[in-house]
PDB file of C-alpha atoms in Angstrom:
ATOM      1  CA  THR A  17      -6.943  21.081 -26.989  1.00  0.00           C
ATOM      2  CA  VAL A  18      -8.371  23.959 -28.951  1.00  0.00           C
ATOM      3  CA  GLY A  19      -7.055  27.478 -29.161  1.00  0.00           C
ATOM      4  CA  CYS A  20      -7.426  30.761 -30.941  1.00  0.00           C
ATOM      5  CA  VAL A  21      -5.391  33.931 -31.370  1.00  0.00           C
ATOM      6  CA  ALA A  22      -6.786  37.075 -32.955  1.00  0.00           C
ATOM      7  CA  LEU A  23      -5.831  40.578 -34.020  1.00  0.00           C
ATOM      8  CA  ASP A  24      -8.680  43.074 -34.228  1.00  0.00           C
ATOM      9  CA  ALA A  25      -9.164  46.276 -36.175  1.00  0.00           C
ATOM     10  CA  TYR A  26      -7.931  48.307 -33.202  1.00  0.00           C
ATOM     11  CA  GLY A  27      -4.570  46.520 -33.189  1.00  0.00           C
ATOM     12  CA  ASN A  28      -5.295  44.465 -30.087  1.00  0.00           C
ATOM     13  CA  LEU A  29      -4.206  40.859 -29.719  1.00  0.00           C
ATOM     14  CA  ALA A  30      -5.925  38.159 -27.665  1.00  0.00           C
ATOM     15  CA  ALA A  31      -5.345  34.472 -26.994  1.00  0.00           C
ATOM     16  CA  GLY A  32      -7.508  31.679 -25.635  1.00  0.00           C
ATOM     17  CA  THR A  33      -7.106  27.973 -25.005  1.00  0.00           C
ATOM     18  CA  SER A  34      -9.592  25.322 -23.876  1.00  0.00           C
ATOM     19  CA  THR A  35      -9.025  21.644 -23.201  1.00  0.00           C
ATOM     20  CA  GLY A  36     -10.228  18.411 -21.704  1.00  0.00           C
ATOM     21  CA  GLY A  37      -6.660  17.605 -20.686  1.00  0.00           C
ATOM     22  CA  MET A  38      -5.183  14.146 -20.733  1.00  0.00           C
ATOM     23  CA  THR A  39      -7.090  10.870 -21.003  1.00  0.00           C
ATOM     24  CA  ASN A  40      -6.932   8.777 -17.807  1.00  0.00           C
ATOM     25  CA  LYS A  41      -5.436  11.653 -15.801  1.00  0.00           C
ATOM     26  CA  ARG A  42      -5.456  11.330 -12.033  1.00  0.00           C
ATOM     27  CA  PHE A  43      -4.830  13.310  -8.872  1.00  0.00           C
ATOM     28  CA  GLY A  44      -6.237  16.576 -10.227  1.00  0.00           C
ATOM     29  CA  ARG A  45      -3.516  16.844 -12.858  1.00  0.00           C
ATOM     30  CA  VAL A  46      -3.589  20.201 -14.659  1.00  0.00           C
ATOM     31  CA  GLY A  47      -1.791  20.830 -17.942  1.00  0.00           C
ATOM     32  CA  ASP A  48      -0.476  23.948 -19.604  1.00  0.00           C
ATOM     33  CA  ALA A  49      -3.701  25.272 -21.149  1.00  0.00           C
ATOM     34  CA  PRO A  50      -4.843  27.304 -18.118  1.00  0.00           C
ATOM     35  CA  ILE A  51      -1.322  28.308 -17.083  1.00  0.00           C
ATOM     36  CA  ILE A  52      -0.704  31.847 -18.310  1.00  0.00           C
ATOM     37  CA  GLY A  53       2.688  31.962 -20.011  1.00  0.00           C
ATOM     38  CA  ALA A  54       2.822  28.204 -20.577  1.00  0.00           C
ATOM     39  CA  GLY A  55      -0.106  27.414 -22.876  1.00  0.00           C
ATOM     40  CA  THR A  56      -1.644  30.848 -23.326  1.00  0.00           C
ATOM     41  CA  TYR A  57      -0.177  34.339 -23.609  1.00  0.00           C
ATOM     42  CA  ALA A  58      -0.902  37.673 -25.287  1.00  0.00           C
ATOM     43  CA  ASP A  59       0.879  41.022 -25.348  1.00  0.00           C
ATOM     44  CA  ASN A  60       0.224  43.701 -27.954  1.00  0.00           C
ATOM     45  CA  ASN A  61       3.943  44.502 -28.028  1.00  0.00           C
ATOM     46  CA  THR A  62       4.911  41.013 -29.111  1.00  0.00           C
ATOM     47  CA  CYS A  63       2.371  38.321 -29.942  1.00  0.00           C
ATOM     48  CA  ALA A  64      -0.561  36.151 -28.930  1.00  0.00           C
ATOM     49  CA  VAL A  65       0.080  32.429 -28.434  1.00  0.00           C
ATOM     50  CA  SER A  66      -1.993  29.312 -27.781  1.00  0.00           C
ATOM     51  CA  ALA A  67      -0.388  25.903 -27.389  1.00  0.00           C
ATOM     52  CA  THR A  68      -1.359  22.257 -27.675  1.00  0.00           C
ATOM     53  CA  GLY A  69       0.678  19.204 -26.778  1.00  0.00           C
ATOM     54  CA  HIS A  70       2.185  17.410 -23.826  1.00  0.00           C
ATOM     55  CA  GLY A  71       1.408  19.953 -21.130  1.00  0.00           C
ATOM     56  CA  GLU A  72       4.106  19.141 -18.624  1.00  0.00           C
ATOM     57  CA  TYR A  73       6.786  20.130 -21.139  1.00  0.00           C
ATOM     58  CA  PHE A  74       4.986  23.310 -22.087  1.00  0.00           C
ATOM     59  CA  ILE A  75       4.760  24.302 -18.425  1.00  0.00           C
ATOM     60  CA  ARG A  76       8.426  23.569 -17.661  1.00  0.00           C
ATOM     61  CA  ASN A  77       9.565  25.474 -20.746  1.00  0.00           C
ATOM     62  CA  VAL A  78       7.114  28.362 -20.273  1.00  0.00           C
ATOM     63  CA  VAL A  79       6.525  28.005 -23.992  1.00  0.00           C
ATOM     64  CA  ALA A  80       4.002  30.743 -24.751  1.00  0.00           C
ATOM     65  CA  TYR A  81       5.864  33.436 -22.828  1.00  0.00           C
ATOM     66  CA  ASP A  82       9.208  32.238 -24.160  1.00  0.00           C
ATOM     67  CA  ILE A  83       8.062  32.986 -27.715  1.00  0.00           C
ATOM     68  CA  ALA A  84       6.986  36.487 -26.674  1.00  0.00           C
ATOM     69  CA  ALA A  85      10.246  36.981 -24.762  1.00  0.00           C
ATOM     70  CA  LEU A  86      12.352  36.065 -27.783  1.00  0.00           C
ATOM     71  CA  MET A  87      10.495  38.688 -29.774  1.00  0.00           C
ATOM     72  CA  LYS A  88      10.808  41.278 -27.023  1.00  0.00           C
ATOM     73  CA  TYR A  89      14.411  40.792 -25.973  1.00  0.00           C
ATOM     74  CA  LYS A  90      16.036  39.363 -29.101  1.00  0.00           C
ATOM     75  CA  ASN A  91      13.844  41.133 -31.622  1.00  0.00           C
ATOM     76  CA  LEU A  92      13.027  37.882 -33.439  1.00  0.00           C
ATOM     77  CA  SER A  93      10.069  37.702 -35.786  1.00  0.00           C
ATOM     78  CA  VAL A  94       7.049  35.721 -34.588  1.00  0.00           C
ATOM     79  CA  LYS A  95       7.905  32.968 -37.048  1.00  0.00           C
ATOM     80  CA  LYS A  96      11.526  32.658 -35.901  1.00  0.00           C
ATOM     81  CA  ALA A  97      10.633  32.873 -32.221  1.00  0.00           C
ATOM     82  CA  ALA A  98       7.936  30.209 -32.475  1.00  0.00           C
ATOM     83  CA  GLU A  99      10.190  27.924 -34.529  1.00  0.00           C
ATOM     84  CA  GLU A 100      13.045  28.356 -32.064  1.00  0.00           C
ATOM     85  CA  VAL A 101      10.894  27.315 -29.118  1.00  0.00           C
ATOM     86  CA  VAL A 102       8.799  24.550 -30.686  1.00  0.00           C
ATOM     87  CA  MET A 103      11.215  23.006 -33.184  1.00  0.00           C
ATOM     88  CA  LYS A 104      14.468  23.365 -31.219  1.00  0.00           C
ATOM     89  CA  LYS A 105      14.081  23.979 -27.498  1.00  0.00           C
ATOM     90  CA  LEU A 106      11.000  21.813 -27.043  1.00  0.00           C
ATOM     91  CA  VAL A 107      12.341  19.023 -29.249  1.00  0.00           C
ATOM     92  CA  ASP A 108      15.655  18.990 -27.348  1.00  0.00           C
ATOM     93  CA  ARG A 109      13.746  18.595 -24.105  1.00  0.00           C
ATOM     94  CA  GLY A 110      11.378  15.913 -25.378  1.00  0.00           C
ATOM     95  CA  GLY A 111       8.206  17.982 -25.530  1.00  0.00           C
ATOM     96  CA  GLU A 112       5.779  17.203 -28.311  1.00  0.00           C
ATOM     97  CA  GLY A 113       3.106  19.494 -29.702  1.00  0.00           C
ATOM     98  CA  GLY A 114       2.702  22.856 -31.364  1.00  0.00           C
ATOM     99  CA  VAL A 115       1.534  26.438 -31.106  1.00  0.00           C
ATOM    100  CA  ILE A 116      -0.288  29.089 -33.045  1.00  0.00           C
ATOM    101  CA  ALA A 117       1.205  32.561 -32.726  1.00  0.00           C
ATOM    102  CA  LEU A 118       0.174  35.904 -34.174  1.00  0.00           C
ATOM    103  CA  ASP A 119       1.964  39.261 -34.031  1.00  0.00           C
ATOM    104  CA  LYS A 120       0.636  42.820 -34.093  1.00  0.00           C
ATOM    105  CA  ASN A 121       1.152  43.024 -37.862  1.00  0.00           C
ATOM    106  CA  GLY A 122      -0.968  39.983 -38.574  1.00  0.00           C
ATOM    107  CA  ASN A 123       1.912  37.581 -39.198  1.00  0.00           C
ATOM    108  CA  VAL A 124       0.974  34.009 -38.303  1.00  0.00           C
ATOM    109  CA  ALA A 125       3.242  31.135 -37.203  1.00  0.00           C
ATOM    110  CA  MET A 126       1.921  27.611 -36.620  1.00  0.00           C
ATOM    111  CA  PRO A 127       4.920  25.327 -35.936  1.00  0.00           C
ATOM    112  CA  PHE A 128       4.429  21.832 -34.506  1.00  0.00           C
ATOM    113  CA  ASN A 129       6.844  18.977 -33.921  1.00  0.00           C
ATOM    114  CA  SER A 130       4.244  16.201 -33.796  1.00  0.00           C
ATOM    115  CA  ALA A 131       3.039  14.278 -36.853  1.00  0.00           C
ATOM    116  CA  GLY A 132       0.100  16.581 -37.348  1.00  0.00           C
ATOM    117  CA  MET A 133      -1.857  19.463 -35.909  1.00  0.00           C
ATOM    118  CA  TYR A 134      -5.376  20.605 -36.732  1.00  0.00           C
ATOM    119  CA  ARG A 135      -4.857  24.246 -37.585  1.00  0.00           C
ATOM    120  CA  GLY A 136      -5.963  27.168 -39.680  1.00  0.00           C
ATOM    121  CA  TYR A 137      -5.930  30.908 -40.131  1.00  0.00           C
ATOM    122  CA  ILE A 138      -7.991  33.519 -41.888  1.00  0.00           C
ATOM    123  CA  LYS A 139      -6.684  36.745 -43.331  1.00  0.00           C
ATOM    124  CA  ASN A 140      -8.243  39.075 -45.920  1.00  0.00           C
ATOM    125  CA  GLY A 141     -11.314  36.852 -45.707  1.00  0.00           C
ATOM    126  CA  LYS A 142      -9.469  33.817 -47.055  1.00  0.00           C
ATOM    127  CA  PRO A 143      -9.462  30.773 -44.754  1.00  0.00           C
ATOM    128  CA  VAL A 144      -6.625  28.257 -44.820  1.00  0.00           C
ATOM    129  CA  VAL A 145      -7.022  24.932 -43.017  1.00  0.00           C
ATOM    130  CA  ALA A 146      -4.369  22.229 -42.647  1.00  0.00           C
ATOM    131  CA  ILE A 147      -3.960  19.000 -40.725  1.00  0.00           C
ATOM    132  CA  TYR A 148      -0.840  17.131 -41.752  1.00  0.00           C
ATOM    133  CA  ARG A 149       2.814  18.043 -41.820  1.00  0.00           C
TER     134      ARG A 149
ATOM    135  CA  SER B  12      -7.035  45.858 -42.424  1.00  0.00           C
ATOM    136  CA  LYS B  13      -4.691  43.602 -40.559  1.00  0.00           C
ATOM    137  CA  ILE B  14      -7.465  41.663 -38.852  1.00  0.00           C
ATOM    138  CA  THR B  15      -6.325  38.055 -38.609  1.00  0.00           C
ATOM    139  CA  LEU B  16      -7.333  34.981 -36.684  1.00  0.00           C
ATOM    140  CA  ALA B  17      -5.638  31.614 -36.230  1.00  0.00           C
ATOM    141  CA  ILE B  18      -6.811  28.422 -34.560  1.00  0.00           C
ATOM    142  CA  HIS B  19      -5.635  24.989 -33.498  1.00  0.00           C
ATOM    143  CA  GLY B  20      -7.687  21.930 -32.728  1.00  0.00           C
ATOM    144  CA  GLY B  21      -5.007  19.781 -31.149  1.00  0.00           C
ATOM    145  CA  ALA B  22      -1.750  18.110 -32.162  1.00  0.00           C
ATOM    146  CA  GLY B  23      -0.591  14.516 -32.225  1.00  0.00           C
ATOM    147  CA  THR B  24      -0.061  11.493 -34.425  1.00  0.00           C
ATOM    148  CA  ILE B  25      -2.510  12.798 -36.970  1.00  0.00           C
ATOM    149  CA  THR B  26      -1.514  11.307 -40.318  1.00  0.00           C
ATOM    150  CA  ARG B  27      -3.250  10.480 -43.585  1.00  0.00           C
ATOM    151  CA  GLU B  28      -2.869   6.806 -42.711  1.00  0.00           C
ATOM    152  CA  ASN B  29      -5.023   7.031 -39.595  1.00  0.00           C
ATOM    153  CA  MET B  30      -7.616   9.379 -41.095  1.00  0.00           C
ATOM    154  CA  THR B  31     -10.704   8.411 -43.067  1.00  0.00           C
ATOM    155  CA  PRO B  32     -11.995  10.759 -45.790  1.00  0.00           C
ATOM    156  CA  GLU B  33     -15.196  11.280 -43.798  1.00  0.00           C
ATOM    157  CA  LYS B  34     -13.305  12.162 -40.638  1.00  0.00           C
ATOM    158  CA  GLU B  35     -11.002  14.546 -42.483  1.00  0.00           C
ATOM    159  CA  LYS B  36     -13.972  16.261 -44.111  1.00  0.00           C
ATOM    160  CA  ALA B  37     -15.677  16.683 -40.753  1.00  0.00           C
ATOM    161  CA  TYR B  38     -12.562  18.247 -39.218  1.00  0.00           C
ATOM    162  CA  ARG B  39     -11.963  20.576 -42.152  1.00  0.00           C
ATOM    163  CA  GLU B  40     -15.570  21.741 -42.137  1.00  0.00           C
ATOM    164  CA  LYS B  41     -15.564  22.455 -38.420  1.00  0.00           C
ATOM    165  CA  LEU B  42     -12.206  24.253 -38.547  1.00  0.00           C
ATOM    166  CA  ASN B  43     -13.494  26.396 -41.416  1.00  0.00           C
ATOM    167  CA  GLU B  44     -16.665  27.143 -39.498  1.00  0.00           C
ATOM    168  CA  ALA B  45     -14.679  28.207 -36.429  1.00  0.00           C
ATOM    169  CA  LEU B  46     -12.463  30.488 -38.529  1.00  0.00           C
ATOM    170  CA  GLN B  47     -15.453  32.064 -40.209  1.00  0.00           C
ATOM    171  CA  VAL B  48     -17.308  32.699 -36.954  1.00  0.00           C
ATOM    172  CA  GLY B  49     -14.289  34.460 -35.432  1.00  0.00           C
ATOM    173  CA  TYR B  50     -13.518  36.415 -38.575  1.00  0.00           C
ATOM    174  CA  ASP B  51     -17.104  37.650 -38.823  1.00  0.00           C
ATOM    175  CA  VAL B  52     -16.780  39.071 -35.309  1.00  0.00           C
ATOM    176  CA  LEU B  53     -13.592  40.911 -36.289  1.00  0.00           C
ATOM    177  CA  LYS B  54     -15.036  42.107 -39.589  1.00  0.00           C
ATOM    178  CA  LYS B  55     -17.996  43.688 -37.809  1.00  0.00           C
ATOM    179  CA  GLY B  56     -15.629  45.622 -35.555  1.00  0.00           C
ATOM    180  CA  GLY B  57     -15.700  43.162 -32.660  1.00  0.00           C
ATOM    181  CA  THR B  58     -12.708  42.897 -30.354  1.00  0.00           C
ATOM    182  CA  SER B  59     -10.070  40.198 -30.513  1.00  0.00           C
ATOM    183  CA  MET B  60     -11.334  38.937 -27.134  1.00  0.00           C
ATOM    184  CA  ASP B  61     -14.863  38.546 -28.547  1.00  0.00           C
ATOM    185  CA  ALA B  62     -13.500  36.787 -31.630  1.00  0.00           C
ATOM    186  CA  VAL B  63     -11.397  34.347 -29.619  1.00  0.00           C
ATOM    187  CA  GLU B  64     -14.297  33.472 -27.337  1.00  0.00           C
ATOM    188  CA  ALA B  65     -16.769  32.963 -30.209  1.00  0.00           C
ATOM    189  CA  THR B  66     -14.310  30.868 -32.186  1.00  0.00           C
ATOM    190  CA  ILE B  67     -13.492  28.619 -29.260  1.00  0.00           C
ATOM    191  CA  HIS B  68     -17.205  28.110 -28.567  1.00  0.00           C
ATOM    192  CA  VAL B  69     -17.534  26.459 -31.984  1.00  0.00           C
ATOM    193  CA  MET B  70     -14.796  23.966 -31.162  1.00  0.00           C
ATOM    194  CA  GLU B  71     -15.902  23.431 -27.558  1.00  0.00           C
ATOM    195  CA  ASN B  72     -19.398  22.588 -28.797  1.00  0.00           C
ATOM    196  CA  SER B  73     -18.105  20.030 -31.290  1.00  0.00           C
ATOM    197  CA  PRO B  74     -17.379  16.423 -30.217  1.00  0.00           C
ATOM    198  CA  LEU B  75     -14.433  16.381 -32.641  1.00  0.00           C
ATOM    199  CA  PHE B  76     -12.059  18.215 -30.320  1.00  0.00           C
ATOM    200  CA  ASN B  77     -10.689  17.590 -26.865  1.00  0.00           C
ATOM    201  CA  ALA B  78     -12.470  20.518 -25.220  1.00  0.00           C
ATOM    202  CA  GLY B  79     -16.028  21.012 -24.006  1.00  0.00           C
ATOM    203  CA  LYS B  80     -18.345  18.453 -25.626  1.00  0.00           C
ATOM    204  CA  GLY B  81     -15.489  16.236 -26.882  1.00  0.00           C
ATOM    205  CA  ALA B  82     -13.391  16.335 -23.703  1.00  0.00           C
ATOM    206  CA  VAL B  83     -11.464  13.215 -22.753  1.00  0.00           C
ATOM    207  CA  PHE B  84     -12.126  11.242 -19.570  1.00  0.00           C
ATOM    208  CA  THR B  85     -10.152  11.152 -16.356  1.00  0.00           C
ATOM    209  CA  ASN B  86      -9.282   7.867 -14.672  1.00  0.00           C
ATOM    210  CA  GLU B  87     -12.445   8.295 -12.588  1.00  0.00           C
ATOM    211  CA  GLY B  88     -14.564   8.538 -15.733  1.00  0.00           C
ATOM    212  CA  LYS B  89     -15.170  12.289 -15.489  1.00  0.00           C
ATOM    213  CA  ASN B  90     -14.712  15.085 -18.024  1.00  0.00           C
ATOM    214  CA  GLU B  91     -12.528  17.676 -16.309  1.00  0.00           C
ATOM    215  CA  MET B  92     -11.739  20.788 -18.318  1.00  0.00           C
ATOM    216  CA  ASP B  93      -9.338  23.743 -18.234  1.00  0.00           C
ATOM    217  CA  ALA B  94      -9.319  27.037 -20.127  1.00  0.00           C
ATOM    218  CA  ALA B  95      -7.551  30.391 -20.228  1.00  0.00           C
ATOM    219  CA  MET B  96      -7.783  33.752 -21.955  1.00  0.00           C
ATOM    220  CA  MET B  97      -5.415  36.705 -22.128  1.00  0.00           C
ATOM    221  CA  ASP B  98      -5.915  40.225 -23.407  1.00  0.00           C
ATOM    222  CA  GLY B  99      -2.849  41.586 -25.181  1.00  0.00           C
ATOM    223  CA  GLU B 100      -3.875  45.206 -24.695  1.00  0.00           C
ATOM    224  CA  THR B 101      -4.163  45.150 -20.907  1.00  0.00           C
ATOM    225  CA  LEU B 102      -2.145  42.007 -20.075  1.00  0.00           C
ATOM    226  CA  GLN B 103      -5.107  40.869 -18.005  1.00  0.00           C
ATOM    227  CA  ALA B 104      -5.642  37.128 -17.876  1.00  0.00           C
ATOM    228  CA  GLY B 105      -8.157  34.624 -16.555  1.00  0.00           C
ATOM    229  CA  ALA B 106      -8.295  30.858 -16.248  1.00  0.00           C
ATOM    230  CA  VAL B 107     -10.342  27.996 -14.868  1.00  0.00           C
ATOM    231  CA  ALA B 108      -9.144  24.484 -14.143  1.00  0.00           C
ATOM    232  CA  SER B 109     -10.748  21.141 -13.318  1.00  0.00           C
ATOM    233  CA  VAL B 110     -14.283  22.240 -14.089  1.00  0.00           C
ATOM    234  CA  THR B 111     -16.936  19.640 -14.859  1.00  0.00           C
ATOM    235  CA  THR B 112     -20.226  21.482 -15.374  1.00  0.00           C
ATOM    236  CA  ILE B 113     -19.388  24.645 -17.322  1.00  0.00           C
ATOM    237  CA  LYS B 114     -20.602  24.205 -20.908  1.00  0.00           C
ATOM    238  CA  ASN B 115     -18.041  26.622 -22.347  1.00  0.00           C
ATOM    239  CA  PRO B 116     -15.034  26.875 -20.023  1.00  0.00           C
ATOM    240  CA  ILE B 117     -13.465  29.629 -22.160  1.00  0.00           C
ATOM    241  CA  SER B 118     -16.304  31.961 -21.149  1.00  0.00           C
ATOM    242  CA  ALA B 119     -15.680  31.183 -17.496  1.00  0.00           C
ATOM    243  CA  ALA B 120     -11.980  31.975 -17.983  1.00  0.00           C
ATOM    244  CA  ARG B 121     -12.922  35.325 -19.485  1.00  0.00           C
ATOM    245  CA  ALA B 122     -15.312  36.019 -16.603  1.00  0.00           C
ATOM    246  CA  VAL B 123     -12.535  35.319 -14.090  1.00  0.00           C
ATOM    247  CA  MET B 124     -10.449  37.900 -15.917  1.00  0.00           C
ATOM    248  CA  GLU B 125     -13.099  40.565 -16.333  1.00  0.00           C
ATOM    249  CA  LYS B 126     -15.369  40.069 -13.329  1.00  0.00           C
ATOM    250  CA  SER B 127     -12.983  39.125 -10.531  1.00  0.00           C
ATOM    251  CA  PRO B 128      -9.694  40.372  -9.133  1.00  0.00           C
ATOM    252  CA  HIS B 129      -8.185  36.906  -9.646  1.00  0.00           C
ATOM    253  CA  VAL B 130      -6.386  35.074 -12.436  1.00  0.00           C
ATOM    254  CA  MET B 131      -7.318  31.430 -11.857  1.00  0.00           C
ATOM    255  CA  MET B 132     -10.130  29.538 -10.190  1.00  0.00           C
ATOM    256  CA  ILE B 133     -10.472  25.783  -9.889  1.00  0.00           C
ATOM    257  CA  GLY B 134     -13.106  23.088  -9.468  1.00  0.00           C
ATOM    258  CA  ASP B 135     -16.263  23.713  -7.441  1.00  0.00           C
ATOM    259  CA  GLY B 136     -15.268  27.287  -6.685  1.00  0.00           C
ATOM    260  CA  ALA B 137     -14.830  28.134 -10.355  1.00  0.00           C
ATOM    261  CA  GLU B 138     -18.221  26.621 -11.082  1.00  0.00           C
ATOM    262  CA  ALA B 139     -19.907  28.543  -8.268  1.00  0.00           C
ATOM    263  CA  PHE B 140     -18.340  31.757  -9.590  1.00  0.00           C
ATOM    264  CA  ALA B 141     -19.455  30.965 -13.140  1.00  0.00           C
ATOM    265  CA  LYS B 142     -23.003  30.515 -11.882  1.00  0.00           C
ATOM    266  CA  THR B 143     -22.961  33.981 -10.304  1.00  0.00           C
ATOM    267  CA  GLN B 144     -21.929  35.379 -13.687  1.00  0.00           C
ATOM    268  CA  GLY B 145     -24.826  33.757 -15.528  1.00  0.00           C
ATOM    269  CA  ILE B 146     -22.579  31.368 -17.418  1.00  0.00           C
ATOM    270  CA  GLU B 147     -24.382  28.257 -18.667  1.00  0.00           C
ATOM    271  CA  LEU B 148     -23.887  25.182 -16.514  1.00  0.00           C
ATOM    272  CA  VAL B 149     -24.810  21.698 -17.717  1.00  0.00           C
ATOM    273  CA  ASP B 150     -25.088  18.240 -16.262  1.00  0.00           C
ATOM    274  CA  PRO B 151     -21.712  16.450 -16.533  1.00  0.00           C
ATOM    275  CA  SER B 152     -23.377  13.886 -18.814  1.00  0.00           C
ATOM    276  CA  TYR B 153     -23.499  16.590 -21.526  1.00  0.00           C
ATOM    277  CA  PHE B 154     -19.768  16.063 -22.072  1.00  0.00           C
ATOM    278  CA  HIS B 155     -19.989  12.277 -22.401  1.00  0.00           C
ATOM    279  CA  THR B 156     -19.138  10.964 -25.875  1.00  0.00           C
ATOM    280  CA  GLU B 157     -18.821   7.297 -26.689  1.00  0.00           C
ATOM    281  CA  THR B 158     -15.598   7.782 -28.657  1.00  0.00           C
ATOM    282  CA  ARG B 159     -13.805   9.378 -25.722  1.00  0.00           C
ATOM    283  CA  TYR B 160     -15.233   6.899 -23.238  1.00  0.00           C
ATOM    284  CA  ASN B 161     -14.023   4.009 -25.382  1.00  0.00           C
ATOM    285  CA  GLN B 162     -10.570   5.627 -25.529  1.00  0.00           C
ATOM    286  CA  LEU B 163     -10.420   5.579 -21.752  1.00  0.00           C
ATOM    287  CA  GLN B 164     -11.422   1.919 -21.625  1.00  0.00           C
ATOM    288  CA  GLN B 165      -8.769   1.030 -24.210  1.00  0.00           C
ATOM    289  CA  ILE B 166      -6.070   2.811 -22.247  1.00  0.00           C
ATOM    290  CA  ILE B 167      -7.126   1.206 -18.995  1.00  0.00           C
ATOM    291  CA  ASP B 168      -7.051  -2.198 -20.736  1.00  0.00           C
ATOM    292  CA  LYS B 169      -3.634  -1.423 -22.218  1.00  0.00           C
ATOM    293  CA  GLU B 170      -2.218  -0.566 -18.808  1.00  0.00           C
ATOM    294  CA  LYS B 171      -3.559  -3.804 -17.430  1.00  0.00           C
ATOM    295  CA  THR B 172      -1.916  -5.720 -20.257  1.00  0.00           C
ATOM    296  CA  GLN B 173       1.381  -3.973 -19.661  1.00  0.00           C
ATOM    297  CA  LEU B 174       1.240  -4.755 -15.976  1.00  0.00           C
ATOM    298  CA  ASP B 175       0.422  -8.396 -16.672  1.00  0.00           C
ATOM    299  CA  HIS B 176       3.237  -8.890 -19.158  1.00  0.00           C
ATOM    300  CA  ASP B 177       5.869  -6.295 -18.476  1.00  0.00           C
ATOM    301  CA  GLY B 178       5.497  -4.173 -15.400  1.00  0.00           C
ATOM    302  CA  GLY B 179       8.845  -2.459 -16.023  1.00  0.00           C
ATOM    303  CA  SER B 180       8.098  -0.734 -19.291  1.00  0.00           C
ATOM    304  CA  SER B 181       5.459   1.457 -20.735  1.00  0.00           C
ATOM    305  CA  SER B 182       4.737   1.954 -24.399  1.00  0.00           C
ATOM    306  CA  ASN B 183       4.844   5.487 -25.763  1.00  0.00           C
ATOM    307  CA  GLU B 184       2.927   4.428 -28.823  1.00  0.00           C
ATOM    308  CA  ASN B 185       0.462   7.136 -29.783  1.00  0.00           C
ATOM    309  CA  ILE B 186       0.958   8.850 -26.467  1.00  0.00           C
ATOM    310  CA  PHE B 187       0.804  12.233 -28.123  1.00  0.00           C
ATOM    311  CA  THR B 188      -2.285  11.640 -30.193  1.00  0.00           C
ATOM    312  CA  GLU B 189      -4.629  14.407 -29.230  1.00  0.00           C
ATOM    313  CA  GLY B 190      -7.026  12.976 -26.731  1.00  0.00           C
ATOM    314  CA  ASN B 191      -4.935   9.862 -26.442  1.00  0.00           C
ATOM    315  CA  LYS B 192      -2.255  11.178 -24.125  1.00  0.00           C
ATOM    316  CA  PHE B 193      -2.698   9.382 -20.857  1.00  0.00           C
ATOM    317  CA  GLY B 194      -1.800  10.151 -17.334  1.00  0.00           C
TER     318      GLY B 194
END
């Protein structure tokens, strides 16, 4: 699953996610990527989020919106909100994967609870790419 | 300027032990390329929506990732893709699911958002809509990659082995490897 979140010069956030889903899937199974609030979410007042991982868990835990909700209602930073959802809530419930999240000030969070996640960000023209934990 | 862009290319049991130097180099190069393409859009005054779409195109068009050209196979041997986009300014959103002929599903998701009153379209209907919007359609064989097809065969073989020897249990080994999760 690939995803991207961006903040433009006008202060607007956007999120996108695209995936081939799960190998050997049957019965028209759909994961979290196209489910707004589960695998993809964006709100200028909070953050933009794209997720990758075991979709069923991300749907049941409404992961992308949950991160935004923690920022909105509990005033958490994007980093704390994303960590709370991916490293605590999702782990407790057996969901494996990660997210990229970006707030209106350009703060990036990229937590994942799997062994690795292909990820990167670019800020001030400097790209940073990482794969492993 | 606060312009910033972040990407992911999938999560899973991705460790140094199961990565060759060549494979790692290929992933790093493509991730860097995707970042640069999106950042260039932002730097030239493009919108975050334009940047997200352009960035995802790079990864959809690469066989390295489980999206577009590198999509995994269903049990029936098809490549069936999903995508979504959301605009943080307007809270508008669009998505497509179970599409098999749209070269870049992220563009179809954006079209659903911007050119229809709906949020999600699926399957044949989503493809018919994409066609009306001038979005590029391809033959399903475009998405076929040997690596992904072999993954499907291995999983099917594994299931057969499990059934033959122990019908009551299923191994979770590598289940979360990107592109190796199985239904």
